Short mmCIF file of C-alpha atoms in Angstrom, two decimals:
data_model
loop_
_atom_site.label_atom_id
_atom_site.label_comp_id
_atom_site.label_asym_id
_atom_site.label_seq_id
_atom_site.Cartn_x
_atom_site.Cartn_y
_atom_site.Cartn_z
CA UNK B 1 -5.41 15.15 -25.55
CA UNK B 2 -3.33 18.38 -23.29
CA UNK B 3 -5.22 19.27 -19.66
CA UNK B 4 -3.94 22.93 -18.10
CA UNK B 5 -4.46 22.93 -14.45
CA UNK B 6 -4.22 26.75 -13.27
CA UNK B 7 -4.64 28.48 -10.20
CA UNK B 8 -3.39 26.23 -7.83
CA UNK B 9 -3.46 27.11 -3.95
CA UNK B 10 -0.01 24.71 -3.24
CA UNK B 11 1.43 21.84 -5.62
CA UNK B 12 2.64 19.51 -3.07
CA UNK B 13 5.40 16.68 -3.82
CA UNK B 14 8.80 15.05 -3.09
CA UNK B 15 10.65 14.79 -5.93
CA UNK B 16 12.88 12.00 -7.25
CA UNK B 17 12.83 8.78 -9.47
CA UNK B 18 14.06 6.43 -6.67
CA UNK B 19 12.77 6.72 -2.76
CA UNK B 20 13.46 9.10 -0.60
CA UNK B 21 15.80 8.56 2.66
CA UNK B 22 16.00 10.40 6.54
CA UNK B 23 15.76 13.80 6.19
CA UNK B 24 15.29 14.23 2.58
CA UNK B 25 11.40 12.85 3.02
CA UNK B 26 10.70 16.30 4.76
CA UNK B 27 11.70 17.64 1.51
CA UNK B 28 9.19 18.17 -0.82
CA UNK B 29 8.60 21.14 -3.00
CA UNK B 30 6.17 23.20 -2.78
CA UNK B 31 4.73 25.78 -6.02
CA UNK B 32 2.07 28.32 -4.87
CA UNK B 33 -0.21 29.97 -7.42
CA UNK B 34 0.89 26.40 -9.44
CA UNK B 35 0.14 25.22 -12.36
CA UNK B 36 0.83 22.08 -14.53
CA UNK B 37 0.66 20.51 -18.33
CA UNK B 38 -0.55 17.00 -19.09
CA UNK B 39 -0.62 15.91 -22.52
CA UNK B 40 -1.90 12.22 -23.11
CA UNK B 41 -1.80 11.43 -20.04
CA UNK B 42 1.44 12.65 -18.49
CA UNK B 43 2.99 15.62 -17.27
CA UNK B 44 5.20 17.85 -19.73
CA UNK B 45 4.99 21.05 -17.44
CA UNK B 46 4.91 22.29 -14.22
CA UNK B 47 5.51 25.42 -12.52
CA UNK B 48 3.78 28.70 -10.91
CA UNK B 49 0.83 29.51 -13.24
CA UNK B 50 2.58 33.19 -14.29
CA UNK B 51 5.55 31.25 -15.72
CA UNK B 52 2.82 28.20 -17.01
CA UNK B 53 0.78 31.05 -19.03
CA UNK B 54 3.78 31.37 -21.59
CA UNK B 55 3.80 29.35 -22.89
CA UNK B 56 3.67 28.47 -26.45
CA UNK B 57 1.00 26.29 -27.56
CA UNK B 58 -0.59 26.87 -24.39
CA UNK B 59 -3.92 28.25 -26.04
CA UNK B 60 -4.79 25.02 -27.29
CA UNK B 61 -5.49 23.21 -24.78
CA UNK B 62 -8.24 22.25 -22.23
CA UNK B 63 -8.30 24.47 -18.87
CA UNK B 64 -9.57 23.49 -14.92
CA UNK B 65 -8.90 26.64 -12.71
CA UNK B 66 -7.79 24.79 -8.82
CA UNK B 67 -8.27 28.59 -7.06
CA UNK B 68 -8.18 27.50 -3.11
CA UNK B 69 -7.17 23.52 -3.49
CA UNK B 70 -4.43 21.31 -3.18
CA UNK B 71 -2.62 19.11 -5.43
CA UNK B 72 -0.58 16.00 -4.23
CA UNK B 73 0.17 12.80 -6.35
CA UNK B 74 -2.30 10.25 -6.10
CA UNK B 75 -1.57 7.95 -3.30
CA UNK B 76 -0.20 4.95 -3.64
CA UNK B 77 -0.88 2.37 -0.99
CA UNK B 78 1.44 -0.12 -0.97
CA UNK B 79 -0.16 -2.92 1.59
CA UNK B 80 -3.25 -3.54 1.32
CA UNK B 81 -5.02 -7.60 1.70
CA UNK B 82 -8.19 -6.59 -0.17
CA UNK B 83 -9.55 -9.36 -2.04
CA UNK B 84 -11.00 -11.63 0.35
CA UNK B 85 -14.81 -13.78 1.06
CA UNK B 86 -16.24 -13.49 4.50
CA UNK B 87 -16.15 -11.18 7.58
CA UNK B 88 -14.65 -11.53 10.76
CA UNK B 89 -16.68 -9.33 13.38
CA UNK B 90 -16.63 -11.44 15.65
CA UNK B 91 -13.15 -11.02 16.09
CA UNK B 92 -13.10 -7.37 16.48
CA UNK B 93 -15.64 -7.67 19.98
CA UNK B 94 -12.76 -10.33 21.39
CA UNK B 95 -10.34 -8.17 20.88
CA UNK B 96 -12.04 -5.52 22.44
CA UNK B 97 -12.98 -7.56 25.81
CA UNK B 98 -8.99 -8.00 25.30
CA UNK B 99 -7.87 -11.47 23.86
CA UNK B 100 -4.81 -10.57 21.84
CA UNK B 101 -3.65 -11.88 18.07
CA UNK B 102 -1.38 -15.07 19.18
CA UNK B 103 -4.92 -16.25 21.20
CA UNK B 104 -7.14 -15.49 18.52
CA UNK B 105 -5.75 -17.55 15.96
CA UNK B 106 -5.82 -21.11 18.68
CA UNK B 107 -9.22 -19.26 19.45
CA UNK B 108 -10.22 -20.58 15.49
CA UNK B 109 -9.74 -17.14 14.44
CA UNK B 110 -7.15 -15.16 12.16
CA UNK B 111 -6.36 -15.48 9.32
CA UNK B 112 -7.34 -19.34 8.59
CA UNK B 113 -10.70 -18.13 9.41
CA UNK B 114 -10.74 -15.90 6.54
CA UNK B 115 -9.46 -19.31 4.45
CA UNK B 116 -12.96 -21.08 3.59
CA UNK B 117 -15.14 -18.36 2.56
CA UNK B 118 -11.73 -17.34 0.20
CA UNK B 119 -12.52 -20.19 -1.39
CA UNK B 120 -16.25 -21.06 -1.17
CA UNK B 121 -15.88 -17.08 -2.74
CA UNK B 122 -16.59 -17.93 -6.75
CA UNK B 123 -14.00 -15.54 -9.12
CA UNK B 124 -17.39 -12.97 -10.00
CA UNK B 125 -18.41 -12.73 -6.44
CA UNK B 126 -14.78 -11.50 -5.69
CA UNK B 127 -14.39 -10.03 -8.78
CA UNK B 128 -17.66 -6.91 -7.74
CA UNK B 129 -16.66 -7.50 -3.97
CA UNK B 130 -13.18 -6.31 -5.14
CA UNK B 131 -14.44 -3.79 -7.42
CA UNK B 132 -16.65 -2.35 -4.70
CA UNK B 133 -13.83 -1.92 -2.00
CA UNK B 134 -11.23 -0.34 -5.12
CA UNK B 135 -13.70 2.37 -5.59
CA UNK B 136 -13.88 3.15 -1.86
CA UNK B 137 -9.21 3.48 -2.08
CA UNK B 138 -10.26 5.09 -5.56
CA UNK B 139 -12.83 8.24 -3.56
CA UNK B 140 -9.39 8.76 -0.18
CA UNK B 141 -7.08 9.55 -3.31
CA UNK B 142 -5.66 5.85 -4.09
CA UNK B 143 -4.49 5.68 -7.18
CA UNK B 144 -2.25 2.71 -7.12
CA UNK B 145 -2.01 -0.07 -4.80
CA UNK B 146 -0.92 -3.36 -3.56
CA UNK B 147 -2.55 -6.74 -3.48
CA UNK B 148 -1.63 -9.66 -1.32
CA UNK B 149 -3.28 -13.20 -2.34
CA UNK B 150 -2.44 -15.31 1.02
CA UNK B 151 -6.49 -15.71 2.28
CA UNK B 152 -5.99 -20.12 0.06
CA UNK B 153 -2.99 -21.25 1.39
CA UNK B 154 -3.65 -23.55 -1.78
CA UNK B 155 -2.45 -23.65 -5.14
CA UNK B 156 -5.88 -23.04 -6.68
CA UNK B 157 -7.85 -20.97 -4.63
CA UNK B 158 -4.43 -18.92 -4.43
CA UNK B 159 -4.38 -18.80 -8.18
CA UNK B 160 -8.09 -17.86 -7.73
CA UNK B 161 -6.69 -14.78 -6.17
CA UNK B 162 -4.36 -13.56 -8.39
CA UNK B 163 -6.75 -14.27 -11.41
CA UNK B 164 -9.05 -11.93 -9.64
CA UNK B 165 -6.61 -9.36 -9.07
CA UNK B 166 -5.64 -9.42 -12.56
CA UNK B 167 -8.55 -8.67 -13.99
CA UNK B 168 -9.54 -5.79 -12.14
CA UNK B 169 -6.54 -3.74 -12.99
CA UNK B 170 -7.30 -4.63 -16.31
CA UNK B 171 -10.55 -3.19 -14.93
CA UNK B 172 -10.22 -0.54 -12.89
CA UNK B 173 -8.36 3.24 -12.96
CA UNK B 174 -6.35 2.41 -9.79
CA UNK B 175 -2.87 0.66 -10.70
CA UNK B 176 -2.96 -3.33 -8.75
CA UNK B 177 0.50 -4.66 -8.54
CA UNK B 178 0.06 -8.39 -7.07
CA UNK B 179 1.90 -10.42 -4.59
CA UNK B 180 2.09 -14.17 -3.27
CA UNK B 181 1.48 -14.05 -0.44
CA UNK B 182 1.00 -18.47 -0.27
CA UNK B 183 2.72 -17.96 3.35
CA UNK B 184 0.16 -15.95 5.91
CA UNK B 185 -0.41 -18.71 8.18
CA UNK B 186 0.29 -21.96 9.29
CA UNK B 187 -2.86 -24.23 8.16
CA UNK B 188 -3.40 -26.96 10.70
CA UNK B 189 -2.19 -29.05 8.35
CA UNK B 190 1.05 -28.26 8.07
CA UNK B 191 1.65 -27.65 11.64
CA UNK B 192 5.14 -28.64 12.90
CA UNK B 193 6.03 -28.65 8.62
CA UNK B 194 5.93 -25.93 8.04
CA UNK B 195 9.18 -26.36 5.84
CA UNK B 196 7.49 -28.82 3.75
CA UNK B 197 4.69 -26.45 3.52
CA UNK B 198 6.90 -23.58 2.21
CA UNK B 199 8.62 -26.62 -0.36
CA UNK B 200 4.66 -27.01 -1.80
CA UNK B 201 4.74 -23.28 -2.98
CA UNK B 202 8.00 -23.50 -4.29
CA UNK B 203 7.53 -26.35 -6.05
CA UNK B 204 3.67 -26.40 -6.89
CA UNK B 205 3.01 -23.20 -6.78
CA UNK B 206 5.60 -20.69 -7.68
CA UNK B 207 5.78 -22.06 -11.17
CA UNK B 208 2.40 -21.76 -12.63
CA UNK B 209 2.23 -17.40 -11.00
CA UNK B 210 5.47 -17.08 -12.44
CA UNK B 211 4.13 -18.95 -16.07
CA UNK B 212 1.24 -17.41 -15.77
CA UNK B 213 3.11 -14.02 -15.15
CA UNK B 214 0.29 -13.36 -11.78
CA UNK B 215 2.04 -11.85 -9.11
CA UNK B 216 5.09 -9.04 -9.35
CA UNK B 217 6.43 -9.89 -5.65
CA UNK B 218 6.22 -12.65 -2.45
CA UNK B 219 5.70 -12.17 0.74
CA UNK B 220 6.01 -14.38 4.13
CA UNK B 221 4.47 -13.51 7.09
CA UNK B 222 7.42 -14.26 9.21
CA UNK B 223 6.32 -13.89 13.30
CA UNK B 224 5.34 -15.46 16.06
CA UNK B 225 3.38 -18.91 16.12
CA UNK B 226 3.74 -18.11 11.99
CA UNK B 227 6.85 -19.06 10.33
CA UNK B 228 10.43 -18.68 11.22
CA UNK B 229 12.76 -16.24 10.28
CA UNK B 230 15.29 -19.18 8.85
CA UNK B 231 12.05 -20.72 7.21
CA UNK B 232 11.88 -17.65 5.63
CA UNK B 233 15.17 -16.75 4.84
CA UNK B 234 15.18 -19.94 2.83
CA UNK B 235 12.13 -19.19 1.37
CA UNK B 236 12.38 -15.41 0.25
CA UNK B 237 15.92 -16.52 -1.28
CA UNK B 238 14.28 -19.08 -3.69
CA UNK B 239 11.77 -16.96 -5.04
CA UNK B 240 14.68 -14.51 -6.17
CA UNK B 241 16.00 -16.60 -7.28
CA UNK B 242 13.03 -17.99 -9.22
CA UNK B 243 13.49 -14.19 -10.65
CA UNK B 244 10.67 -12.33 -8.19
CA UNK B 245 10.63 -9.53 -6.22
CA UNK B 246 10.63 -9.69 -2.41
CA UNK B 247 8.40 -8.60 0.90
CA UNK B 248 8.30 -9.30 4.21
CA UNK B 249 6.15 -9.50 6.95
CA UNK B 250 7.97 -8.69 9.79
CA UNK B 251 8.00 -7.56 13.75
CA UNK B 252 4.32 -7.14 14.11
CA UNK B 253 4.30 -9.24 16.80
CA UNK B 254 7.04 -10.35 18.44
CA UNK B 255 11.64 -9.76 17.42
CA UNK B 256 12.17 -13.03 15.87
CA UNK B 257 14.38 -12.22 13.60
CA UNK B 258 12.84 -10.96 10.53
CA UNK B 259 13.90 -7.80 9.69
CA UNK B 260 16.87 -9.39 10.10
CA UNK B 261 15.88 -11.49 7.21
CA UNK B 262 14.59 -8.59 5.53
CA UNK B 263 18.08 -7.38 4.90
CA UNK B 264 19.80 -10.47 4.11
CA UNK B 265 17.38 -10.91 1.45
CA UNK B 266 17.24 -7.30 0.16
CA UNK B 267 13.94 -7.59 1.29
CA UNK B 268 12.35 -4.61 -1.49
CA UNK B 269 10.60 -3.61 1.46
CA UNK B 270 9.51 -5.27 5.56
CA UNK B 271 6.57 -4.19 6.74
CA UNK B 272 4.75 -3.53 10.18
CA UNK B 273 7.98 -3.21 12.20
CA UNK B 274 6.60 -2.64 15.54
CA UNK B 275 9.20 -4.56 17.50
CA UNK B 276 11.70 -4.06 15.19
CA UNK B 277 15.06 -3.39 17.21
CA UNK B 278 17.46 -0.18 16.87
CA UNK B 279 20.38 -1.76 15.13
CA UNK B 280 18.87 -3.58 12.40
CA UNK B 281 16.93 -0.20 12.04
CA UNK B 282 20.26 0.83 11.09
CA UNK B 283 21.10 -1.50 8.32
CA UNK B 284 17.64 -0.92 6.42
CA UNK B 285 18.46 2.93 6.49
CA UNK B 286 22.25 1.18 4.94
CA UNK B 287 20.87 -1.64 2.45
CA UNK B 288 17.82 0.59 1.04
CA UNK B 289 15.05 -1.50 2.48
CA UNK B 290 11.58 0.27 2.80
CA UNK B 291 9.81 0.54 5.61
CA UNK B 292 6.58 0.05 5.41
CA UNK B 293 4.44 0.81 8.75
CA UNK B 294 0.57 0.10 8.87
CA UNK B 295 -0.35 2.71 12.08
CA UNK B 296 -3.69 1.80 10.88
CA UNK B 297 -3.66 -1.93 12.04
CA UNK B 298 -1.93 -1.41 15.20
CA UNK B 299 -4.44 1.25 16.20
CA UNK B 300 -6.74 -0.93 15.25
CA UNK B 301 -4.98 -4.33 17.62
CA UNK B 302 -5.08 -1.35 20.19
CA UNK B 303 -0.85 -1.40 19.77
CA UNK B 304 2.13 1.22 20.23
CA UNK B 305 2.70 2.81 16.47
CA UNK B 306 5.95 1.52 14.67
CA UNK B 307 9.24 4.28 15.76
CA UNK B 308 8.32 6.73 12.53
CA UNK B 309 10.38 9.17 13.61
CA UNK B 310 13.62 6.73 14.67
CA UNK B 311 13.75 4.99 11.30
CA UNK B 312 13.58 8.86 10.00
CA UNK B 313 16.18 9.64 11.77
CA UNK B 314 18.34 6.69 11.77
CA UNK B 315 17.75 7.44 7.38
CA UNK B 316 15.17 4.96 6.61
CA UNK B 317 13.05 5.59 3.30
CA UNK B 318 9.49 5.13 5.58
CA UNK B 319 6.08 4.07 3.44
CA UNK B 320 2.51 4.42 4.96
CA UNK B 321 0.31 2.03 3.99
CA UNK B 322 -3.04 0.55 4.62
CA UNK B 323 -2.55 -2.93 5.66
CA UNK B 324 -6.75 -3.39 4.33
CA UNK B 325 -7.99 -6.69 5.27
CA UNK B 326 -11.22 -8.45 7.14
CA UNK B 327 -9.47 -9.34 10.64
CA UNK B 328 -7.17 -6.89 12.19
CA UNK B 329 -7.12 -3.46 10.16
CA UNK B 330 -10.71 -3.52 8.13
CA UNK B 331 -10.20 -0.15 6.99
CA UNK B 332 -8.24 1.90 3.77
CA UNK B 333 -8.78 5.13 5.42
CA UNK B 334 -6.47 6.97 4.07
CA UNK B 335 -7.38 10.66 6.09
CA UNK B 336 -7.01 8.45 9.32
CA UNK B 337 -3.67 6.98 8.81
CA UNK B 338 -2.63 10.56 8.00
CA UNK B 339 -4.05 11.82 11.07
CA UNK B 340 -2.40 8.42 13.48
CA UNK B 341 0.96 9.37 11.27
CA UNK B 342 1.47 13.76 11.99
CA UNK B 343 -0.38 13.15 15.59
CA UNK B 344 1.25 9.93 16.94
CA UNK B 345 4.31 9.27 14.77
CA UNK B 346 5.67 12.77 15.11
CA UNK B 347 5.73 12.52 11.36
CA UNK B 348 5.45 15.97 9.40
CA UNK B 349 3.12 16.48 7.00
CA UNK B 350 5.93 16.30 4.02
CA UNK B 351 6.87 13.30 4.98
CA UNK B 352 3.40 11.43 5.24
CA UNK B 353 3.04 12.69 1.51
CA UNK B 354 6.58 11.60 0.51
CA UNK B 355 5.86 8.12 2.69
CA UNK B 356 1.83 8.02 0.99
CA UNK B 357 3.30 8.72 -2.38
CA UNK B 358 6.63 8.51 -3.38
CA UNK B 359 8.16 6.04 -1.11
CA UNK B 360 5.23 4.32 -1.86
CA UNK B 361 5.54 3.66 -5.68
CA UNK B 362 9.04 2.64 -5.13
CA UNK B 363 8.35 0.20 -2.77
CA UNK B 364 6.61 -1.21 -5.55
CA UNK B 365 8.84 -0.52 -8.21
CA UNK B 366 7.36 2.22 -9.74
CA UNK B 367 8.67 5.30 -8.52
CA UNK B 368 9.90 5.98 -11.60
CA UNK B 369 6.78 5.79 -13.65
CA UNK B 370 4.57 7.77 -10.10
CA UNK B 371 4.88 8.93 -7.50
CA UNK B 372 5.19 12.62 -8.09
CA UNK B 373 4.92 15.65 -9.94
CA UNK B 374 7.55 16.05 -12.35
CA UNK B 375 7.83 16.00 -15.81
CA UNK B 376 7.70 13.05 -17.31
CA UNK B 377 5.58 10.96 -14.98
CA UNK B 378 2.17 9.78 -15.26
CA UNK B 379 -0.29 12.30 -13.66
CA UNK B 380 -1.85 10.37 -11.81
CA UNK B 381 -2.83 13.22 -9.40
CA UNK B 382 -5.02 13.88 -6.21
CA UNK B 383 -7.20 17.83 -6.04
CA UNK B 384 -8.01 18.97 -2.76
CA UNK B 385 -10.38 21.16 -1.69
CA UNK B 386 -8.20 22.90 0.39
CA UNK B 387 -5.49 25.31 -0.28
CA UNK B 388 -2.79 24.31 1.69
CA UNK B 389 -1.74 20.42 2.49
CA UNK B 390 -1.76 21.33 5.69
CA UNK B 391 -5.21 20.59 5.89
CA UNK B 392 -4.16 17.41 5.68
CA UNK B 393 -3.84 16.30 9.03
CA UNK B 394 -6.39 19.41 10.69
CA UNK B 395 -9.10 18.19 9.05
CA UNK B 396 -8.25 15.08 11.45
CA UNK B 397 -10.02 11.98 9.90
CA UNK B 398 -12.23 13.64 7.36
CA UNK B 399 -11.68 13.26 3.50
CA UNK B 400 -10.76 16.06 1.61
CA UNK B 401 -10.50 14.67 -1.35
CA UNK B 402 -12.38 16.36 -4.21
CA UNK B 403 -10.81 15.03 -7.41
CA UNK B 404 -8.37 11.98 -8.86
CA UNK B 405 -7.19 12.26 -11.65
CA UNK B 406 -5.60 8.57 -13.28
CA UNK B 407 -3.26 8.98 -16.05
CA UNK B 408 -4.76 13.05 -16.51
CA UNK B 409 -8.30 12.00 -17.17
CA UNK B 410 -10.60 12.74 -14.34
CA UNK B 411 -11.84 9.20 -12.45
CA UNK B 412 -13.41 10.66 -9.31
CA UNK B 413 -15.19 13.64 -8.61
CA UNK B 414 -16.24 14.26 -4.79
CA UNK B 415 -20.40 14.23 -5.51
CA UNK B 416 -21.64 18.37 -5.42
CA UNK B 417 -23.48 18.97 -2.15
CA UNK B 418 -27.22 20.51 -2.32
#
């Protein structure tokens, strides 16, 4: 099957098969009056319409006219917690009244409040609610995501969550990459015995995940009131010995050494980074640890945003992701994320596009396949309903996605207005 999309007002894309660092994040390719040829789900040509129209065999194709519209790579949401049972709306109201994250945990809220509803949910129930959430993400132009476990924190429920993710990956257009986050919180029975809990995960749970190939990554929430930097360093090093790639929740609540741990273990990414020290930012740039920033969470928590400008200027590779979860960030709204990144985090449109596509793909280890519009890559694409990428933040927090392609096939189209 061949598809030829032509007369595109702008094709806007980063370039390369690896993360883009520092000022290279802004170096996106813009092709005006562009065109793209797709064969069997793979991009085979990109250029100006006038050039591609002259290609041999271009007549024997399905054609689509994209006048006055913009084509960008499919968004890669590289940090989500979208599989869970129950909701925590009361907790949100506590936060609006001034309670902070730690005090909410002490009142019985926080991550631990989601454990029992997730345990009570059947695999079928989690699959159905997960499918609905993926459909919403797809409408925002997301074609690839990372999905974390972490709301069971015992063997059976964690494996259940990961099996649901595998089933969704096999049936939904969005590609899922699974992360085991059993070390998501300190459950009451292990309070003060955090290392014992990590040993349980390493001994009883991770071997089962490895045996069944249920996750590519291992993550840990390293922060004040959760796991220490020393525990995180030990746990992630042990996980790497089992051939898992590692990530870390770092510096969200306080700076306790989590981002330094990310550097020390050469994590593929460190995520959140609201309180990261300047010297560690430079070390992240030097070692290639991707800084995955989650501005929707800071927005919902009324916290200062991560210093994206400082990180990019220091030479870091910055990715942006939603952190969609039932507590601190019950949203996957990519348009709002883009607006915050441009307006409040001082990122340019080019940097935002790179952060949400190629760098997000690199944070999942798949930048050689997706994340940019280049010959040889998978045709995961988003057609926007305006003639320039500048409309992404300008049409503030509004969804401008018209059509989503996954492997060259249309998997979402915005309903027509009557």
